[in-house]
Structure formats: structure tokens, C-alpha cells
GROMACS .gro file of N, CA, C and O in nm:
model
  332
    1UNK      N    1  23.111   5.390   1.792
    1UNK     CA    2  23.001   5.351   1.707
    1UNK      C    3  23.043   5.356   1.561
    1UNK      O    4  23.083   5.460   1.513
    2UNK      N    5  23.029   5.246   1.498
    2UNK     CA    6  23.072   5.234   1.359
    2UNK      C    7  22.950   5.226   1.267
    2UNK      O    8  22.925   5.125   1.206
    3UNK      N    9  22.874   5.334   1.260
    3UNK     CA   10  22.754   5.336   1.176
    3UNK      C   11  22.780   5.395   1.038
    3UNK      O   12  22.687   5.430   0.969
    4UNK      N   13  22.907   5.411   1.006
    4UNK     CA   14  22.941   5.469   0.877
    4UNK      C   15  22.905   5.370   0.767
    4UNK      O   16  22.927   5.251   0.779
    5UNK      N   17  22.849   5.423   0.658
    5UNK     CA   18  22.819   5.338   0.545
    5UNK      C   19  22.947   5.315   0.467
    5UNK      O   20  23.022   5.408   0.441
    6UNK      N   21  22.970   5.192   0.433
    6UNK     CA   22  23.085   5.163   0.350
    6UNK      C   23  23.045   5.185   0.205
    6UNK      O   24  22.950   5.124   0.157
    7UNK      N   25  23.114   5.274   0.139
    7UNK     CA   26  23.078   5.304   0.001
    7UNK      C   27  23.134   5.196  -0.091
    7UNK      O   28  23.245   5.149  -0.074
    8UNK      N   29  23.050   5.158  -0.184
    8UNK     CA   30  23.094   5.060  -0.283
    8UNK      C   31  23.176   5.131  -0.389
    8UNK      O   32  23.147   5.246  -0.423
    9UNK      N   33  23.274   5.063  -0.438
    9UNK     CA   34  23.353   5.121  -0.545
    9UNK      C   35  23.270   5.119  -0.672
    9UNK      O   36  23.203   5.022  -0.702
   10UNK      N   37  23.272   5.229  -0.744
   10UNK     CA   38  23.198   5.236  -0.869
   10UNK      C   39  23.266   5.150  -0.973
   10UNK      O   40  23.387   5.153  -0.988
   11UNK      N   41  23.185   5.078  -1.046
   11UNK     CA   42  23.240   4.996  -1.153
   11UNK      C   43  23.239   5.077  -1.281
   11UNK      O   44  23.142   5.145  -1.312
   12UNK      N   45  23.347   5.070  -1.353
   12UNK     CA   46  23.355   5.136  -1.482
   12UNK      C   47  23.346   5.032  -1.592
   12UNK      O   48  23.408   4.926  -1.583
   13UNK      N   49  23.266   5.060  -1.693
   13UNK     CA   50  23.247   4.967  -1.803
   13UNK      C   51  23.307   5.026  -1.930
   13UNK      O   52  23.293   5.146  -1.957
   14UNK      N   53  23.372   4.942  -2.006
   14UNK     CA   54  23.433   4.985  -2.131
   14UNK      C   55  23.324   5.021  -2.232
   14UNK      O   56  23.217   4.959  -2.234
   15UNK      N   57  23.349   5.120  -2.316
   15UNK     CA   58  23.250   5.159  -2.418
   15UNK      C   59  23.210   5.043  -2.511
   15UNK      O   60  23.093   5.032  -2.549
   16UNK      N   61  23.305   4.956  -2.544
   16UNK     CA   62  23.274   4.841  -2.629
   16UNK      C   63  23.176   4.746  -2.560
   16UNK      O   64  23.084   4.694  -2.622
   17UNK      N   65  23.196   4.727  -2.431
   17UNK     CA   66  23.107   4.641  -2.354
   17UNK      C   67  22.967   4.701  -2.350
   17UNK      O   68  22.867   4.631  -2.372
   18UNK      N   69  22.959   4.832  -2.324
   18UNK     CA   70  22.829   4.899  -2.322
   18UNK      C   71  22.759   4.886  -2.456
   18UNK      O   72  22.638   4.862  -2.463
   19UNK      N   73  22.835   4.900  -2.564
   19UNK     CA   74  22.778   4.890  -2.698
   19UNK      C   75  22.719   4.751  -2.722
   19UNK      O   76  22.611   4.738  -2.780
   20UNK      N   77  22.789   4.648  -2.677
   20UNK     CA   78  22.738   4.511  -2.693
   20UNK      C   79  22.610   4.491  -2.613
   20UNK      O   80  22.515   4.429  -2.660
   21UNK      N   81  22.607   4.545  -2.492
   21UNK     CA   82  22.487   4.534  -2.408
   21UNK      C   83  22.371   4.608  -2.475
   21UNK      O   84  22.259   4.558  -2.480
   22UNK      N   85  22.398   4.726  -2.529
   22UNK     CA   86  22.293   4.802  -2.597
   22UNK      C   87  22.240   4.728  -2.719
   22UNK      O   88  22.120   4.730  -2.746
   23UNK      N   89  22.328   4.659  -2.792
   23UNK     CA   90  22.283   4.579  -2.906
   23UNK      C   91  22.186   4.471  -2.859
   23UNK      O   92  22.086   4.443  -2.924
   24UNK      N   93  22.219   4.410  -2.746
   24UNK     CA   94  22.130   4.307  -2.690
   24UNK      C   95  21.994   4.366  -2.654
   24UNK      O   96  21.890   4.306  -2.681
   25UNK      N   97  21.997   4.483  -2.591
   25UNK     CA   98  21.872   4.548  -2.552
   25UNK      C   99  21.788   4.584  -2.673
   25UNK      O  100  21.667   4.561  -2.676
   26UNK      N  101  21.851   4.637  -2.775
   26UNK     CA  102  21.780   4.678  -2.896
   26UNK      C  103  21.724   4.557  -2.970
   26UNK      O  104  21.615   4.563  -3.027
   27UNK      N  105  21.798   4.446  -2.965
   27UNK     CA  106  21.752   4.326  -3.035
   27UNK      C  107  21.632   4.262  -2.967
   27UNK      O  108  21.571   4.172  -3.023
   28UNK      N  109  21.598   4.307  -2.847
   28UNK     CA  110  21.479   4.258  -2.780
   28UNK      C  111  21.502   4.168  -2.661
   28UNK      O  112  21.408   4.116  -2.603
   29UNK      N  113  21.625   4.147  -2.625
   29UNK     CA  114  21.655   4.064  -2.509
   29UNK      C  115  21.605   4.138  -2.384
   29UNK      O  116  21.615   4.259  -2.373
   30UNK      N  117  21.552   4.063  -2.289
   30UNK     CA  118  21.494   4.123  -2.169
   30UNK      C  119  21.602   4.184  -2.080
   30UNK      O  120  21.710   4.127  -2.063
   31UNK      N  121  21.568   4.298  -2.022
   31UNK     CA  122  21.661   4.367  -1.933
   31UNK      C  123  21.693   4.279  -1.813
   31UNK      O  124  21.809   4.273  -1.770
   32UNK      N  125  21.594   4.210  -1.762
   32UNK     CA  126  21.618   4.126  -1.644
   32UNK      C  127  21.717   4.013  -1.674
   32UNK      O  128  21.801   3.980  -1.590
   33UNK      N  129  21.710   3.957  -1.796
   33UNK     CA  130  21.804   3.852  -1.834
   33UNK      C  131  21.947   3.905  -1.841
   33UNK      O  132  22.040   3.844  -1.790
   34UNK      N  133  21.962   4.021  -1.905
   34UNK     CA  134  22.095   4.081  -1.918
   34UNK      C  135  22.149   4.117  -1.781
   34UNK      O  136  22.266   4.095  -1.750
   35UNK      N  137  22.062   4.171  -1.696
   35UNK     CA  138  22.102   4.211  -1.561
   35UNK      C  139  22.155   4.091  -1.483
   35UNK      O  140  22.261   4.100  -1.419
   36UNK      N  141  22.084   3.982  -1.488
   36UNK     CA  142  22.125   3.862  -1.415
   36UNK      C  143  22.253   3.802  -1.473
   36UNK      O  144  22.342   3.761  -1.400
   37UNK      N  145  22.260   3.800  -1.605
   37UNK     CA  146  22.375   3.738  -1.672
   37UNK      C  147  22.505   3.811  -1.641
   37UNK      O  148  22.607   3.750  -1.611
   38UNK      N  149  22.501   3.944  -1.649
   38UNK     CA  150  22.623   4.023  -1.635
   38UNK      C  151  22.640   4.088  -1.499
   38UNK      O  152  22.741   4.154  -1.473
   39UNK      N  153  22.540   4.076  -1.412
   39UNK     CA  154  22.551   4.135  -1.279
   39UNK      C  155  22.547   4.286  -1.279
   39UNK      O  156  22.614   4.351  -1.200
   40UNK      N  157  22.465   4.341  -1.369
   40UNK     CA  158  22.450   4.486  -1.380
   40UNK      C  159  22.308   4.520  -1.337
   40UNK      O  160  22.213   4.454  -1.379
   41UNK      N  161  22.293   4.624  -1.258
   41UNK     CA  162  22.161   4.664  -1.211
   41UNK      C  163  22.071   4.704  -1.329
   41UNK      O  164  22.117   4.766  -1.426
   42UNK      N  165  21.943   4.667  -1.319
   42UNK     CA  166  21.849   4.695  -1.428
   42UNK      C  167  21.837   4.844  -1.455
   42UNK      O  168  21.830   4.887  -1.570
   43UNK      N  169  21.835   4.924  -1.347
   43UNK     CA  170  21.821   5.069  -1.368
   43UNK      C  171  21.939   5.127  -1.445
   43UNK      O  172  21.923   5.221  -1.522
   44UNK      N  173  22.056   5.069  -1.429
   44UNK     CA  174  22.173   5.115  -1.503
   44UNK      C  175  22.158   5.082  -1.651
   44UNK      O  176  22.189   5.163  -1.737
   45UNK      N  177  22.104   4.965  -1.680
   45UNK     CA  178  22.082   4.926  -1.820
   45UNK      C  179  21.981   5.019  -1.886
   45UNK      O  180  21.999   5.062  -2.000
   46UNK      N  181  21.874   5.052  -1.813
   46UNK     CA  182  21.775   5.146  -1.867
   46UNK      C  183  21.838   5.283  -1.890
   46UNK      O  184  21.809   5.350  -1.989
   47UNK      N  185  21.926   5.325  -1.800
   47UNK     CA  186  21.993   5.455  -1.814
   47UNK      C  187  22.081   5.456  -1.939
   47UNK      O  188  22.083   5.553  -2.015
   48UNK      N  189  22.157   5.348  -1.959
   48UNK     CA  190  22.242   5.339  -2.078
   48UNK      C  191  22.158   5.348  -2.205
   48UNK      O  192  22.194   5.416  -2.300
   49UNK      N  193  22.045   5.279  -2.204
   49UNK     CA  194  21.958   5.279  -2.322
   49UNK      C  195  21.902   5.419  -2.347
   49UNK      O  196  21.902   5.467  -2.461
   50UNK      N  197  21.859   5.486  -2.242
   50UNK     CA  198  21.806   5.621  -2.256
   50UNK      C  199  21.912   5.717  -2.308
   50UNK      O  200  21.887   5.795  -2.400
   51UNK      N  201  22.031   5.711  -2.250
   51UNK     CA  202  22.140   5.798  -2.295
   51UNK      C  203  22.177   5.771  -2.440
   51UNK      O  204  22.207   5.863  -2.516
   52UNK      N  205  22.174   5.646  -2.478
   52UNK     CA  206  22.207   5.608  -2.615
   52UNK      C  207  22.107   5.669  -2.713
   52UNK      O  208  22.146   5.724  -2.816
   53UNK      N  209  21.979   5.661  -2.680
   53UNK     CA  210  21.877   5.717  -2.770
   53UNK      C  211  21.885   5.869  -2.774
   53UNK      O  212  21.862   5.928  -2.878
   54UNK      N  213  21.920   5.930  -2.661
   54UNK     CA  214  21.934   6.076  -2.659
   54UNK      C  215  22.050   6.120  -2.748
   54UNK      O  216  22.038   6.217  -2.822
   55UNK      N  217  22.162   6.047  -2.744
   55UNK     CA  218  22.277   6.080  -2.828
   55UNK      C  219  22.243   6.064  -2.975
   55UNK      O  220  22.282   6.144  -3.057
   56UNK      N  221  22.169   5.958  -3.006
   56UNK     CA  222  22.130   5.933  -3.145
   56UNK      C  223  22.041   6.045  -3.195
   56UNK      O  224  22.058   6.093  -3.307
   57UNK      N  225  21.945   6.087  -3.114
   57UNK     CA  226  21.856   6.196  -3.154
   57UNK      C  227  21.933   6.325  -3.174
   57UNK      O  228  21.908   6.400  -3.267
   58UNK      N  229  22.029   6.353  -3.087
   58UNK     CA  230  22.109   6.474  -3.098
   58UNK      C  231  22.190   6.472  -3.226
   58UNK      O  232  22.196   6.572  -3.298
   59UNK      N  233  22.252   6.359  -3.258
   59UNK     CA  234  22.330   6.348  -3.381
   59UNK      C  235  22.243   6.368  -3.503
   59UNK      O  236  22.282   6.434  -3.600
   60UNK      N  237  22.121   6.312  -3.501
   60UNK     CA  238  22.028   6.327  -3.612
   60UNK      C  239  21.989   6.473  -3.628
   60UNK      O  240  21.987   6.525  -3.740
   61UNK      N  241  21.959   6.540  -3.518
   61UNK     CA  242  21.921   6.681  -3.523
   61UNK      C  243  22.037   6.766  -3.575
   61UNK      O  244  22.015   6.860  -3.650
   62UNK      N  245  22.159   6.733  -3.534
   62UNK     CA  246  22.275   6.809  -3.581
   62UNK      C  247  22.294   6.792  -3.731
   62UNK      O  248  22.323   6.888  -3.802
   63UNK      N  249  22.278   6.671  -3.780
   63UNK     CA  250  22.298   6.648  -3.923
   63UNK      C  251  22.188   6.715  -4.003
   63UNK      O  252  22.212   6.767  -4.112
   64UNK      N  253  22.063   6.717  -3.952
   64UNK     CA  254  21.955   6.787  -4.019
   64UNK      C  255  21.984   6.937  -4.021
   64UNK      O  256  21.963   7.003  -4.122
   65UNK      N  257  22.033   6.988  -3.909
   65UNK     CA  258  22.065   7.130  -3.901
   65UNK      C  259  22.177   7.168  -3.996
   65UNK      O  260  22.171   7.273  -4.061
   66UNK      N  261  22.278   7.084  -4.008
   66UNK     CA  262  22.389   7.116  -4.096
   66UNK      C  263  22.346   7.108  -4.242
   66UNK      O  264  22.391   7.189  -4.324
   67UNK      N  265  22.256   7.016  -4.277
   67UNK     CA  266  22.210   7.010  -4.415
   67UNK      C  267  22.125   7.132  -4.449
   67UNK      O  268  22.129   7.182  -4.561
   68UNK      N  269  22.050   7.182  -4.351
   68UNK     CA  270  21.974   7.305  -4.372
   68UNK      C  271  22.068   7.423  -4.395
   68UNK      O  272  22.043   7.508  -4.480
   69UNK      N  273  22.178   7.427  -4.319
   69UNK     CA  274  22.275   7.535  -4.335
   69UNK      C  275  22.342   7.529  -4.472
   69UNK      O  276  22.365   7.633  -4.535
   70UNK      N  277  22.374   7.409  -4.517
   70UNK     CA  278  22.436   7.394  -4.649
   70UNK      C  279  22.340   7.443  -4.757
   70UNK      O  280  22.380   7.514  -4.850
   71UNK      N  281  22.212   7.407  -4.745
   71UNK     CA  282  22.113   7.449  -4.844
   71UNK      C  283  22.097   7.601  -4.842
   71UNK      O  284  22.091   7.665  -4.948
   72UNK      N  285  22.092   7.657  -4.723
   72UNK     CA  286  22.078   7.803  -4.712
   72UNK      C  287  22.202   7.873  -4.768
   72UNK      O  288  22.190   7.975  -4.837
   73UNK      N  289  22.319   7.817  -4.741
   73UNK     CA  290  22.443   7.874  -4.792
   73UNK      C  291  22.443   7.873  -4.945
   73UNK      O  292  22.481   7.973  -5.008
   74UNK      N  293  22.401   7.764  -5.004
   74UNK     CA  294  22.395   7.754  -5.151
   74UNK      C  295  22.296   7.856  -5.208
   74UNK      O  296  22.323   7.920  -5.310
   75UNK      N  297  22.184   7.870  -5.140
   75UNK     CA  298  22.083   7.967  -5.185
   75UNK      C  299  22.139   8.110  -5.180
   75UNK      O  300  22.122   8.189  -5.275
   76UNK      N  301  22.209   8.143  -5.072
   76UNK     CA  302  22.266   8.277  -5.059
   76UNK      C  303  22.378   8.302  -5.162
   76UNK      O  304  22.390   8.413  -5.217
   77UNK      N  305  22.458   8.200  -5.189
   77UNK     CA  306  22.562   8.214  -5.291
   77UNK      C  307  22.500   8.240  -5.428
   77UNK      O  308  22.549   8.325  -5.504
   78UNK      N  309  22.392   8.168  -5.459
   78UNK     CA  310  22.325   8.187  -5.587
   78UNK      C  311  22.267   8.327  -5.595
   78UNK      O  312  22.275   8.393  -5.700
   79UNK      N  313  22.212   8.375  -5.485
   79UNK     CA  314  22.157   8.510  -5.484
   79UNK      C  315  22.268   8.614  -5.500
   79UNK      O  316  22.250   8.713  -5.571
   80UNK      N  317  22.382   8.591  -5.437
   80UNK     CA  318  22.496   8.683  -5.453
   80UNK      C  319  22.542   8.686  -5.599
   80UNK      O  320  22.575   8.793  -5.651
   81UNK      N  321  22.548   8.572  -5.661
   81UNK     CA  322  22.587   8.566  -5.803
   81UNK      C  323  22.489   8.645  -5.888
   81UNK      O  324  22.529   8.717  -5.980
   82UNK      N  325  22.361   8.630  -5.858
   82UNK     CA  326  22.258   8.698  -5.936
   82UNK      C  327  22.272   8.850  -5.920
   82UNK      O  328  22.257   8.925  -6.016
   83UNK      N  329  22.305   8.895  -5.800
   83UNK     CA  330  22.317   9.039  -5.776
   83UNK      C  331  22.446   9.091  -5.835
   83UNK      O  332  22.460   9.199  -5.879
   0.00000   0.00000   0.00000
């Protein structure tokens, strides 16, 4: 009995290709159109978009946090000088 599922090979996409697809998504092109054109599952496109926005938010939070640290550092240095 040969009821084994044949596993599909996972496709790997280059980061540049993903970036171009994300630009299309952000510009307002429909996910279904991109999916049909490039043969990529719609759920994968949504996942890429979600991950992209999560990375952007993380980078923004990190830069806000570092600017707060710089400001606090400057404040503490000024206080040390005063003392």
C-alpha cells in the first residue's frame, strides 16, 4: 500500500524578489493578482506582508528606545558635571 504523502519541495525565494513583491502589495496591487501572476500562494503573500510590518515596527521601537537612552545618558552626564 502506497498511501504515503509525497512531500513537495519547499521553494525558497530570494530577499530581493520578496522585497519587490512587498512593494507591489504596499502599492495596492491585489494579492490574488500577484498570486496568480507569480504562482505564489495567497497565504504566503499575507505572511510576508505581516512579517514585514512586524520587522518595521520592531526597528522603529528600537530606534525610539535608543534615542531615549541617548537623551537619558546626556541628562546623567550633565548631572554628573553639576555634582
